Short mmCIF file of C-alpha atoms in Angstrom, two decimals:
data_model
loop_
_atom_site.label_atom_id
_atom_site.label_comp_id
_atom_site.label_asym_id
_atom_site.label_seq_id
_atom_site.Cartn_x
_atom_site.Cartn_y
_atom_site.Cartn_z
CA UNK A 28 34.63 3.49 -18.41
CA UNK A 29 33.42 1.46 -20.98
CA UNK A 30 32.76 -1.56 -18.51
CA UNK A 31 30.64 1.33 -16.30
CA UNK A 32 28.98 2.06 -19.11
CA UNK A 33 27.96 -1.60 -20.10
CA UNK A 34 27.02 -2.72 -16.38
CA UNK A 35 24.55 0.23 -16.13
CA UNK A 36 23.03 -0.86 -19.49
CA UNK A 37 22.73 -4.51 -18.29
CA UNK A 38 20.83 -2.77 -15.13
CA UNK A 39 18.41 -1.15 -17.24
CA UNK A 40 17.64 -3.98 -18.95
CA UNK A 41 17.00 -6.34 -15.93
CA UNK A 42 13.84 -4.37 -15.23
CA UNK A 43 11.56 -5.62 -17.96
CA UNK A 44 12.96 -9.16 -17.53
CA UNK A 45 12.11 -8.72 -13.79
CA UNK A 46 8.48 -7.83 -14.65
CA UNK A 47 8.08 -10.41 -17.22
CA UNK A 48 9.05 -12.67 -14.31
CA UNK A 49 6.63 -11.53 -11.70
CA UNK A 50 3.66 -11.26 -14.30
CA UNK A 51 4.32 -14.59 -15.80
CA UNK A 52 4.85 -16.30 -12.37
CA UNK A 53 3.30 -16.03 -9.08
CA UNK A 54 2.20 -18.95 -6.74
CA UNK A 55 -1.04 -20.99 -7.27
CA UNK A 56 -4.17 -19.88 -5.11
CA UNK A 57 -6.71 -21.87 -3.84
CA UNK A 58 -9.52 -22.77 -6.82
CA UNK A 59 -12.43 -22.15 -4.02
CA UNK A 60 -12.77 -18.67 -3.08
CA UNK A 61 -15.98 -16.75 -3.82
CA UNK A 62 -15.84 -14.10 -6.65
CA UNK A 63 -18.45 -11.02 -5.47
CA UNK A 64 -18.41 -9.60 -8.87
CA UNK A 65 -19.08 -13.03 -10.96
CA UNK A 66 -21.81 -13.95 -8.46
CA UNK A 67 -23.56 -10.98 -8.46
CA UNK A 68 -24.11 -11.42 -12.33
CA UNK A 69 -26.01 -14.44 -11.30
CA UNK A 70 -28.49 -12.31 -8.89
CA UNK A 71 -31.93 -10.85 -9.60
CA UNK A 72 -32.11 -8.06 -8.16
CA UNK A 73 -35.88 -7.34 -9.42
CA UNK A 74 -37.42 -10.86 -9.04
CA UNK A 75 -41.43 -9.86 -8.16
CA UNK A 76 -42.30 -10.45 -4.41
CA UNK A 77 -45.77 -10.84 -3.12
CA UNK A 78 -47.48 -8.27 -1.20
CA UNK A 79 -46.34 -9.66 2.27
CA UNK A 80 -42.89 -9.61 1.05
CA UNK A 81 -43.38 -6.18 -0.46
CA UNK A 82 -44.40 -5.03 3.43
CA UNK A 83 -41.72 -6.55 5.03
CA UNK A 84 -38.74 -5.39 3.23
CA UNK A 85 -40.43 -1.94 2.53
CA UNK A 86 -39.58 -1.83 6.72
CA UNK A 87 -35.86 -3.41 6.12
CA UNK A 88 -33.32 -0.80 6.20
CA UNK A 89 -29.99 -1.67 4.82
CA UNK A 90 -26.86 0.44 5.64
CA UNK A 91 -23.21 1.45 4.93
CA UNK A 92 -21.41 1.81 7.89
CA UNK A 93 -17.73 3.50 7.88
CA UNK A 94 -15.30 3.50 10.73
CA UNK A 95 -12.37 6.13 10.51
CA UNK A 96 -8.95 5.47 10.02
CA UNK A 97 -7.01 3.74 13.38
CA UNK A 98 -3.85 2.44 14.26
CA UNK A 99 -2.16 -0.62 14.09
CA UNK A 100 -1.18 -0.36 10.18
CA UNK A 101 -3.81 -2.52 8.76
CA UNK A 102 -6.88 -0.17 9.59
CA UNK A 103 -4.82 3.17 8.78
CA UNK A 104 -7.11 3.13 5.75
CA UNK A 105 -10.48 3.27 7.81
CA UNK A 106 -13.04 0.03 7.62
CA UNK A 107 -16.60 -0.54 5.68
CA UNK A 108 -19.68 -3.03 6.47
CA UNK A 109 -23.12 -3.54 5.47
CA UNK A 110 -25.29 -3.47 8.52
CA UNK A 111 -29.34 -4.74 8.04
CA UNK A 112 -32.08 -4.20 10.11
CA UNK A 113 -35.48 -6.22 9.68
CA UNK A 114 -38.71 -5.70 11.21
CA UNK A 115 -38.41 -9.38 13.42
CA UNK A 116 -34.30 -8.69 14.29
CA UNK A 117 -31.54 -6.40 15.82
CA UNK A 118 -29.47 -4.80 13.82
CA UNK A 119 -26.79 -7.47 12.38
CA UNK A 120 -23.41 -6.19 10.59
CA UNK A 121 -21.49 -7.57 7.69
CA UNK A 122 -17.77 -7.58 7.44
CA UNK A 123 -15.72 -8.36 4.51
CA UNK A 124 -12.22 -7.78 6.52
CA UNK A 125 -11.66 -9.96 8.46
CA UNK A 126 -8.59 -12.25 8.78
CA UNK A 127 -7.13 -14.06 11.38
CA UNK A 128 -2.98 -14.59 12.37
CA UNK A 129 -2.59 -18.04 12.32
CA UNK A 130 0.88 -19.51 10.93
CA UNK A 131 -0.58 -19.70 7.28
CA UNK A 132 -1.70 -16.32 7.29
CA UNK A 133 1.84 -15.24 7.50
CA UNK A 134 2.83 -17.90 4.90
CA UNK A 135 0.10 -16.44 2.78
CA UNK A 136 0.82 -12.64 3.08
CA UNK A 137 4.34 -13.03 2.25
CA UNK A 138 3.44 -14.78 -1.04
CA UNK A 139 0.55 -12.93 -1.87
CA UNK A 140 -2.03 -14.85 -1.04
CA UNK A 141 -4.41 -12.78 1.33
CA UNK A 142 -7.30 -14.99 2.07
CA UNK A 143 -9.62 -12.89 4.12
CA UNK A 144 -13.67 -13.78 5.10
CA UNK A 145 -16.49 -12.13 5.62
CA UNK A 146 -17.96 -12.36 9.53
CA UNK A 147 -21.59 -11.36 10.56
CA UNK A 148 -22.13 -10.13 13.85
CA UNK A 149 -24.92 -7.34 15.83
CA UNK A 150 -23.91 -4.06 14.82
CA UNK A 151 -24.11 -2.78 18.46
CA UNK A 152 -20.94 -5.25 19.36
CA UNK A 153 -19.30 -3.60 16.52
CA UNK A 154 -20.31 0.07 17.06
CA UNK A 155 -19.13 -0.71 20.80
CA UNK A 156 -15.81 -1.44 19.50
CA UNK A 157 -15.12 1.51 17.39
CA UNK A 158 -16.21 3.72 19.64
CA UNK A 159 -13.73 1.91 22.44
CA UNK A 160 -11.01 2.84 19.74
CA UNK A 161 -12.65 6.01 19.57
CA UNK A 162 -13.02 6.05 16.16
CA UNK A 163 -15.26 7.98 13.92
CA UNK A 164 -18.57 5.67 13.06
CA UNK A 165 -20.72 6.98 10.30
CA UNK A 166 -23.77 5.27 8.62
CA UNK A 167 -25.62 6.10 5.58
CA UNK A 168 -28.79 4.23 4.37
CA UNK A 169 -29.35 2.66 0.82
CA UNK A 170 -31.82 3.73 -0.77
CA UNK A 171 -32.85 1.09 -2.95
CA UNK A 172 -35.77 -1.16 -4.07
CA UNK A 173 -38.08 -3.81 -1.76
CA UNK A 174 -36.69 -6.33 -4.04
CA UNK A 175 -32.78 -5.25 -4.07
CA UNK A 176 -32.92 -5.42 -0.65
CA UNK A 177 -34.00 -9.00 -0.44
CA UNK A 178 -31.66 -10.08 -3.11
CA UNK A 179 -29.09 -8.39 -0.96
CA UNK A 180 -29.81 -10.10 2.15
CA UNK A 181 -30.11 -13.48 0.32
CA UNK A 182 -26.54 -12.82 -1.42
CA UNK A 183 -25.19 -11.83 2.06
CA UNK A 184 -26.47 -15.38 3.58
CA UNK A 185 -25.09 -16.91 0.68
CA UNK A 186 -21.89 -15.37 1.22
CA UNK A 187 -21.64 -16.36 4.55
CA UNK A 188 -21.99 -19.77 4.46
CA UNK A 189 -18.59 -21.79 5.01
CA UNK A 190 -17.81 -22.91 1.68
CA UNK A 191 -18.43 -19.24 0.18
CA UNK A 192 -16.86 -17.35 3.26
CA UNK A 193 -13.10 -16.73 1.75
CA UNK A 194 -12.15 -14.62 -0.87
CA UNK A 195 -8.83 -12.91 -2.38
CA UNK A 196 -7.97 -9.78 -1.00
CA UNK A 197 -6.42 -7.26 -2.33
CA UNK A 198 -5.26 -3.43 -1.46
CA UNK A 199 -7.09 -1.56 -4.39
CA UNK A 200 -9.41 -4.12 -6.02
CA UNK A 201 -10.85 -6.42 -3.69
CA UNK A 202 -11.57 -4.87 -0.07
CA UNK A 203 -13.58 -4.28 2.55
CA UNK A 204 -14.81 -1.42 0.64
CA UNK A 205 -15.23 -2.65 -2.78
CA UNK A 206 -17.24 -5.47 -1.95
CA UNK A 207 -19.86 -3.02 -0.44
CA UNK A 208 -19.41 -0.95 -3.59
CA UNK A 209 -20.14 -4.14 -5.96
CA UNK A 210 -23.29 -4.99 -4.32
CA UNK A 211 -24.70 -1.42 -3.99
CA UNK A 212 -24.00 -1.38 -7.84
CA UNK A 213 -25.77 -4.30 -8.67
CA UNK A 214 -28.58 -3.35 -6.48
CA UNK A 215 -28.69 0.22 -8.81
CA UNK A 216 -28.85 -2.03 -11.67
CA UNK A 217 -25.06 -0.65 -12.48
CA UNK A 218 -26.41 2.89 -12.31
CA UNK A 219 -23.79 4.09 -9.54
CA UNK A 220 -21.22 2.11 -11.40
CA UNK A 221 -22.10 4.04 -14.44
CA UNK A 222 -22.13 7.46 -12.50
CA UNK A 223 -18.95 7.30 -10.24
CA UNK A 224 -16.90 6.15 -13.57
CA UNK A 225 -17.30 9.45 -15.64
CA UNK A 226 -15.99 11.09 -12.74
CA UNK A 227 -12.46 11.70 -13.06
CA UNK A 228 -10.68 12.00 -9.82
CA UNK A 229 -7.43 13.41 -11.00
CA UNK A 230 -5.53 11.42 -8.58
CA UNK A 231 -3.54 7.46 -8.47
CA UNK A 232 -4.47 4.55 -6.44
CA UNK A 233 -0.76 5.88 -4.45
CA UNK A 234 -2.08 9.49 -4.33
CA UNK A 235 -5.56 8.70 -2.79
CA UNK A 236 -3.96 6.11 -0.11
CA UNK A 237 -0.71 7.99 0.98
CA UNK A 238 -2.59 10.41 3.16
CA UNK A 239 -4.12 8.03 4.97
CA UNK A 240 -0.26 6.89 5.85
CA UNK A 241 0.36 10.18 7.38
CA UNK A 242 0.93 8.77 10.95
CA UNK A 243 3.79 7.04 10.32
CA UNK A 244 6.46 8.19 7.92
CA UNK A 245 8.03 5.05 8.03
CA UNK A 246 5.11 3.22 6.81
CA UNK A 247 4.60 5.89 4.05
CA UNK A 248 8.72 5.34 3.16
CA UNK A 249 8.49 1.55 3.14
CA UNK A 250 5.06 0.71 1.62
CA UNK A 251 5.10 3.48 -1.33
CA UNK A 252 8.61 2.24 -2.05
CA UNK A 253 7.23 -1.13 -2.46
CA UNK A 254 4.53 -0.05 -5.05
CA UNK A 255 5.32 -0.07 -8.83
CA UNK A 256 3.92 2.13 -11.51
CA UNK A 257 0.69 -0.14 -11.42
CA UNK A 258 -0.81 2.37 -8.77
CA UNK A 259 -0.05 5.18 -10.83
CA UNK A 260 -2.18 5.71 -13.48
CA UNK A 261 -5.77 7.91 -12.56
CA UNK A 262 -8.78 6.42 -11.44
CA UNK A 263 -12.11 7.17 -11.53
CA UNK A 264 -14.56 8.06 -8.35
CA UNK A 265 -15.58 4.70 -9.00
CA UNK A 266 -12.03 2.64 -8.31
CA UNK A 267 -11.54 5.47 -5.84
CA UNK A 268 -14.11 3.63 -3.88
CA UNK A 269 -11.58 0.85 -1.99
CA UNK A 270 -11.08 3.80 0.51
CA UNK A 271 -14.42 3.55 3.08
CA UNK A 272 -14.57 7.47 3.33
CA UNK A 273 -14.63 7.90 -0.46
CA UNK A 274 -17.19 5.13 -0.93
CA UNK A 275 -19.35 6.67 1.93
CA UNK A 276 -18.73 10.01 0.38
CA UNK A 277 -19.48 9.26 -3.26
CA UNK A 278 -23.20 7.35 -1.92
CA UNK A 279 -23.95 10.35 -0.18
CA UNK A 280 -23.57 12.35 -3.42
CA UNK A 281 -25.34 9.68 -5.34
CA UNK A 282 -28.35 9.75 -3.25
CA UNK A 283 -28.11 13.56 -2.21
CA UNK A 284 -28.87 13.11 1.45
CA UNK A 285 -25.91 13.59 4.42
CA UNK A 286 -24.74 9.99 6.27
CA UNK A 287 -25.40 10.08 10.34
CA UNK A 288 -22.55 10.41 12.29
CA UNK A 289 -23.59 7.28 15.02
CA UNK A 290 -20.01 8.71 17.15
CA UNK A 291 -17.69 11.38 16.67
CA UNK A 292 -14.11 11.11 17.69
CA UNK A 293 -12.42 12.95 20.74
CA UNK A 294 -9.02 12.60 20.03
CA UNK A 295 -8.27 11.49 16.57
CA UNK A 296 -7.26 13.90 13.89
CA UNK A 297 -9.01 13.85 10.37
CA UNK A 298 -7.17 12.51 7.80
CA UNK A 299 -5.33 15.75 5.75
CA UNK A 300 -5.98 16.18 1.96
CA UNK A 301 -2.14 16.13 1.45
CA UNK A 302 0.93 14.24 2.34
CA UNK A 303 4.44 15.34 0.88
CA UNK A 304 6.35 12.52 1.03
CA UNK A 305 8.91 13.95 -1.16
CA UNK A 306 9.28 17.02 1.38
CA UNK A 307 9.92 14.51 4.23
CA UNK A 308 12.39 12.69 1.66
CA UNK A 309 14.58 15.47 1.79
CA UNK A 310 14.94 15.47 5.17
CA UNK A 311 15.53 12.19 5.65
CA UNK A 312 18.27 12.54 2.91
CA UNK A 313 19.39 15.49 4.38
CA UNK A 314 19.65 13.79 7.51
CA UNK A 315 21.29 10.14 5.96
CA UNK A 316 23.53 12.66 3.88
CA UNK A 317 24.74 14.45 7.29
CA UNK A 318 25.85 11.17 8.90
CA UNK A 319 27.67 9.99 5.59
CA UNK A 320 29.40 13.17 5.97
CA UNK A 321 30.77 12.30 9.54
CA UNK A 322 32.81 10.15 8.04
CA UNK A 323 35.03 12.37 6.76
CA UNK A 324 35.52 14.57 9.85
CA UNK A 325 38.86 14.30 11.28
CA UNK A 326 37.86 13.37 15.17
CA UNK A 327 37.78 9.66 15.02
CA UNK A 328 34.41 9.15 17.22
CA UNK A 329 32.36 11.21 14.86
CA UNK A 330 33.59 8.93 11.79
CA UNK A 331 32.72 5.59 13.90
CA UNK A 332 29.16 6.92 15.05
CA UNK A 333 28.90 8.09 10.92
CA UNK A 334 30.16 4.63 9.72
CA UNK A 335 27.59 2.80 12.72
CA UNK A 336 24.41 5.00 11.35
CA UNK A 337 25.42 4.88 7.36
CA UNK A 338 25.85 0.50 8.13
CA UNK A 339 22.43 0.48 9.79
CA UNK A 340 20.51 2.51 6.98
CA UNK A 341 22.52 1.06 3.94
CA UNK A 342 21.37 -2.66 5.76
CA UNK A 343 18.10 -1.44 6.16
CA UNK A 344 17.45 -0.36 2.58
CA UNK A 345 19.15 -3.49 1.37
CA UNK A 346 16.98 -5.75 3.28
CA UNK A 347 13.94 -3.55 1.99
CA UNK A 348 15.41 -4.02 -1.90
CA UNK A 349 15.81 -7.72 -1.60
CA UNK A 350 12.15 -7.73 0.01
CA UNK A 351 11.46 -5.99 -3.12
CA UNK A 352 12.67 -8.36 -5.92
CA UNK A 353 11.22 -11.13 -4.04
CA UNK A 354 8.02 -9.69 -3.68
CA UNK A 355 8.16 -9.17 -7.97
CA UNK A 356 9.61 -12.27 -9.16
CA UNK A 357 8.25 -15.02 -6.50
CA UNK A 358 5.01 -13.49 -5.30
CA UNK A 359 1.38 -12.68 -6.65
CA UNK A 360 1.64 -8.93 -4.81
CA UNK A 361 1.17 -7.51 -8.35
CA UNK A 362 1.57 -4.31 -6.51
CA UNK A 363 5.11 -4.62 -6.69
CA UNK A 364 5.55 -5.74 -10.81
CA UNK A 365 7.56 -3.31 -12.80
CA UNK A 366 9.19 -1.60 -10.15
CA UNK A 367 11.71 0.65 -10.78
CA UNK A 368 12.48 1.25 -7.36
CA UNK A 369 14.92 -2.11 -7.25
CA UNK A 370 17.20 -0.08 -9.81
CA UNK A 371 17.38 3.01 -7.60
CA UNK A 372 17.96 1.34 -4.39
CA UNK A 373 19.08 -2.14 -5.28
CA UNK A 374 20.04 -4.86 -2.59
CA UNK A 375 23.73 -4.25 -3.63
CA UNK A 376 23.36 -0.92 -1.24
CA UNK A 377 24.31 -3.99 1.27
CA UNK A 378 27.75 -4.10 -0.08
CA UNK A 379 27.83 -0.34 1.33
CA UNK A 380 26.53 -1.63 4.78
CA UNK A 381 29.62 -3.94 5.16
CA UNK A 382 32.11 -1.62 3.67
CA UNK A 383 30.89 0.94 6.47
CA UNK A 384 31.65 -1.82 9.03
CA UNK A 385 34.36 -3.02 7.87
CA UNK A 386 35.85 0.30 7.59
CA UNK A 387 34.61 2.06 11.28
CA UNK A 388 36.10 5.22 11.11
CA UNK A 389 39.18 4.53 9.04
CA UNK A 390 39.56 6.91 6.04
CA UNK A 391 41.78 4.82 3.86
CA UNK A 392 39.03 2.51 3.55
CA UNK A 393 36.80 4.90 1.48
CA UNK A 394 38.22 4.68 -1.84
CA UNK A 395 36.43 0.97 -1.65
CA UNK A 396 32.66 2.51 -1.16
CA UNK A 397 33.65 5.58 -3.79
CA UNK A 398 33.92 2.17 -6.44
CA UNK A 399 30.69 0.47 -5.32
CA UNK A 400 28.45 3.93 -5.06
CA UNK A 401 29.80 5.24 -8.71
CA UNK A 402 27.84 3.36 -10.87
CA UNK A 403 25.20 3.36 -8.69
CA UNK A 404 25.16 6.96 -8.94
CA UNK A 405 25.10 6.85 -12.43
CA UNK A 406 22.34 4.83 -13.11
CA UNK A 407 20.17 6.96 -10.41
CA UNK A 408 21.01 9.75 -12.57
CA UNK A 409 20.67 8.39 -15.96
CA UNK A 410 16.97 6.60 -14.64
CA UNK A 411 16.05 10.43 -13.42
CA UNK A 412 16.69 12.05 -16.49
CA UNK A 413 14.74 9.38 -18.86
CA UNK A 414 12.05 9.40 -16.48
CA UNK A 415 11.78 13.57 -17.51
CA UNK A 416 12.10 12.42 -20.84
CA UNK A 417 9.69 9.39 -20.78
CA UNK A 418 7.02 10.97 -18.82
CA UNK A 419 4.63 9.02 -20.64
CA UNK A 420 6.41 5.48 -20.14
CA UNK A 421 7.82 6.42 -16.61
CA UNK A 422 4.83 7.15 -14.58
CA UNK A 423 5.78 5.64 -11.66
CA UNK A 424 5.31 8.34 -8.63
CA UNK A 425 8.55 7.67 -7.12
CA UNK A 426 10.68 11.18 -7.03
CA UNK A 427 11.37 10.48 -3.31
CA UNK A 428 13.44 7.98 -3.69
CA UNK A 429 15.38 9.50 -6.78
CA UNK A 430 15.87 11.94 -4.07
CA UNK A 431 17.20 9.98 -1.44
CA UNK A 432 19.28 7.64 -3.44
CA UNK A 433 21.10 10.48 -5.29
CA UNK A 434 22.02 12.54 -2.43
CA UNK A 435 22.63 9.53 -0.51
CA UNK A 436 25.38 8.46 -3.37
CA UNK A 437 26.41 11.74 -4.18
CA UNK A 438 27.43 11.90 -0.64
CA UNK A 439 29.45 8.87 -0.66
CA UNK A 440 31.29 9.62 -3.09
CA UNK A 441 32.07 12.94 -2.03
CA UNK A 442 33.67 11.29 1.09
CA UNK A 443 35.33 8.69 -1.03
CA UNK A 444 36.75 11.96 -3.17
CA UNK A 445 37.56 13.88 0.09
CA UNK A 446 39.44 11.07 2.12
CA UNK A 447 41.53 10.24 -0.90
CA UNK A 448 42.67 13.96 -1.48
CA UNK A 449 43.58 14.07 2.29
CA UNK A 450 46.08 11.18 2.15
CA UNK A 451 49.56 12.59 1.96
CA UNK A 452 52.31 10.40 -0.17
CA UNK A 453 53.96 8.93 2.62
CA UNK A 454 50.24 8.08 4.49
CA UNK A 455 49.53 6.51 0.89
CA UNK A 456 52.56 4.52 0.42
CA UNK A 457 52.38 3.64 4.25
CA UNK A 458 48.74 1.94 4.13
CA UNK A 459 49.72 0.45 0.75
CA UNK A 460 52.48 -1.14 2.65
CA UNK A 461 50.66 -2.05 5.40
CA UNK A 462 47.94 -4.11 3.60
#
């Protein structure tokens, strides 16, 4: 007992080392990628124009433009532009998400490093393509000065040119949505800025985005177990902004005028206001917990087909793990730092995967995976109840998984338990012998 007791305090303590790691660490990026936020300081947005200038961007209309959420993973969370029209040319589009999957791309993502550019093209090429998708496209115009708008264009043309094209993406901070926010801020003169950050949203980075995961459970499982506590904390309308429908939203409010709906979806659903992952947890544990459980049946075939689906989910959530404490320790995904996830499900759950293989449908083999999933157990269990005690230090948003690990375990072990109690003397001495 006492070496339990000391292996699940050396697990609690590997956390903090882990996120000292990934904080202190991460891989170099490149030293030339173009900073909206820093350049924008460097803009006048109220330098005088002369009265030709005045007339021709009093006629230039500059525009948000929002496409709805679409599949494959990457545009679940809908897309934003900046579209401008002049009085001498067609309506021309600015993207800021754009990224292309070369061989370094995948290098890059793995490590952290997503190195996106912004693309200009005619809005009507664009519009054509959303609406092929059939994908919501809304537009709202923004209303602001003769001389914002040409320091807009100006920074956009800047912006596009090759050696300012790239910069860092990243899920919450840096997007095709928040670059759009940035320069409608400094066009306000930080007014909106100012307005969308005294309003309290109530809600995480994790809580905004995990609707918009909705059609695919999996992807909801996999990339909310790969977020730390880091997307926890409440944001303001402002930082609420990285999603395209909250930033087309909140201008709307700011200006107090409706956005045009340029094409309205046939077939896509709206994105719902609520997503339980927890309440699909519990099914999936129910559902991991009932083929645990088959293992302890007495018809051979139901154990085997038990031990083939417990292998496959134990490996899967292992793999996921180990993708986890690389992603914290060797990558810049700062996502992923201080995540207390790797303690719940750690990548020794692989250990189970073999033992289930290595087992197939023999009983005597499950005092072996009652040894492994004890401590692990434990620790689940000990982690739950400081997190209700440590509210305040704990605020990771992660009760799923407590969910699925314990009843996963607890299940386990229960086999482990059951199959022992079953062996008569003889059948005990027998396998003893036979080993």
């Amino acid at each position: 007992m006492r070496k339990l007791i000391s292996s699940l305090f050396l697990l609690l303590l590997m956390l903090p080392f882990l996120s000292a790691a990934s904080v202190s660490g991460g891989i170099p990026i490149r030293d030339d990628l173009f900073w909206s936020e820093e350049e924008l300081q460097n803009v006048d947005f109220s330098a005088p124009l002369t009265d030709k200038e005045r007339e021709y961007y009093e006629n230039t209309h500059i525009y948000l433009i929002t496409a709805a959420p679409s599949e494959p993973v990457y545009i679940y969370f809908g897309h934003a532009g900046i579209a401008i029209e002049t009085p001498d040319s067609p309506e021309v589009m600015f993207d800021y998400g754009s990224f292309r999957f070369d061989d370094s791309f995948y290098i890059n993502f793995i490590f952290g490093r997503l190195y996106y550019t912004i693309i200009e093209s005619y809005s009507s090429y664009r519009y054509d393509e959303f609406m092929y998708a059939d994908r919501t496209v809304e537009r709202i115009e923004l209303m602001v000065s003769p001389e914002a708008k040409k320091a807009i264009i100006g920074f956009l043309s800047y912006n596009m040119r090759p050696e300012n094209n790239t910069y860092l993406y990243h899920y919450y901070e840096d997007n095709c949505a928040t670059r759009p926010r940035d320069i409608y801020n400094a066009a306000t003169g930080g007014a909106f800025r100012e307005w969308a950050e005294n309003i309290e949203t109530g809600k995480s980075f994790r809580a905004w985005s995990t609707p918009y995961m909705s059609p695919s459970f999996f992807f909801a499982f996999v990339l909310n177990y790969l977020q730390g506590p880091s997307v926890d904390r409440p944001v303001s309308l402002y930082e609420a902004c990285f999603l395209p429908d909250v930033l087309l939203s909140a201008i709307s409010e700011y200006e107090a005028k409706e956005p045009e709906t340029l094409y309205q979806t046939r077939t896509r659903e709206a994105t719902p206001e609520r997503y339980s992952l927890a309440l699909r947890s519990v099914i999936l544990a129910a559902l991991f917990s009932a083929a645990i459980l088959l293992t302890a049946t007495r018809c051979r075939a139901l154990r085997i087909i038990g031990d083939l689906v417990s292998a496959a989910l134990w490996l899967f959530m292992g793999i996921l793990s180990t993708v986890l404490l690389f992603m914290m320790v060797a990558t810049n995904h700062n996502v992923t730092y201080g995540n207390w996830n790797v303690l719940i499900i750690s990548p020794l759950v692989l250990a189970l995967a073999t033992l289930h293989i290595a087992s197939l449908g023999r009983k005597e083999r499950r005092k072996s995976i009652g040894r492994i999933v004890r401590p692990m157990l434990m620790l689940s269990c000990i982690l739950l109840v400081l997190k209700g005690c440590l509210m305040d230090m704990m605020i990771q948003d992660n009760l799923s998984y407590y969910i699925f690990a314990i009843a996963a375990y607890a299940s386990e072990y229960l086999v482990s338990v059951l199959s022992a109690s079953r062996l008569a003397p003889s059948a005990r001495q027998e396998y003893v012998l036979g080993q």
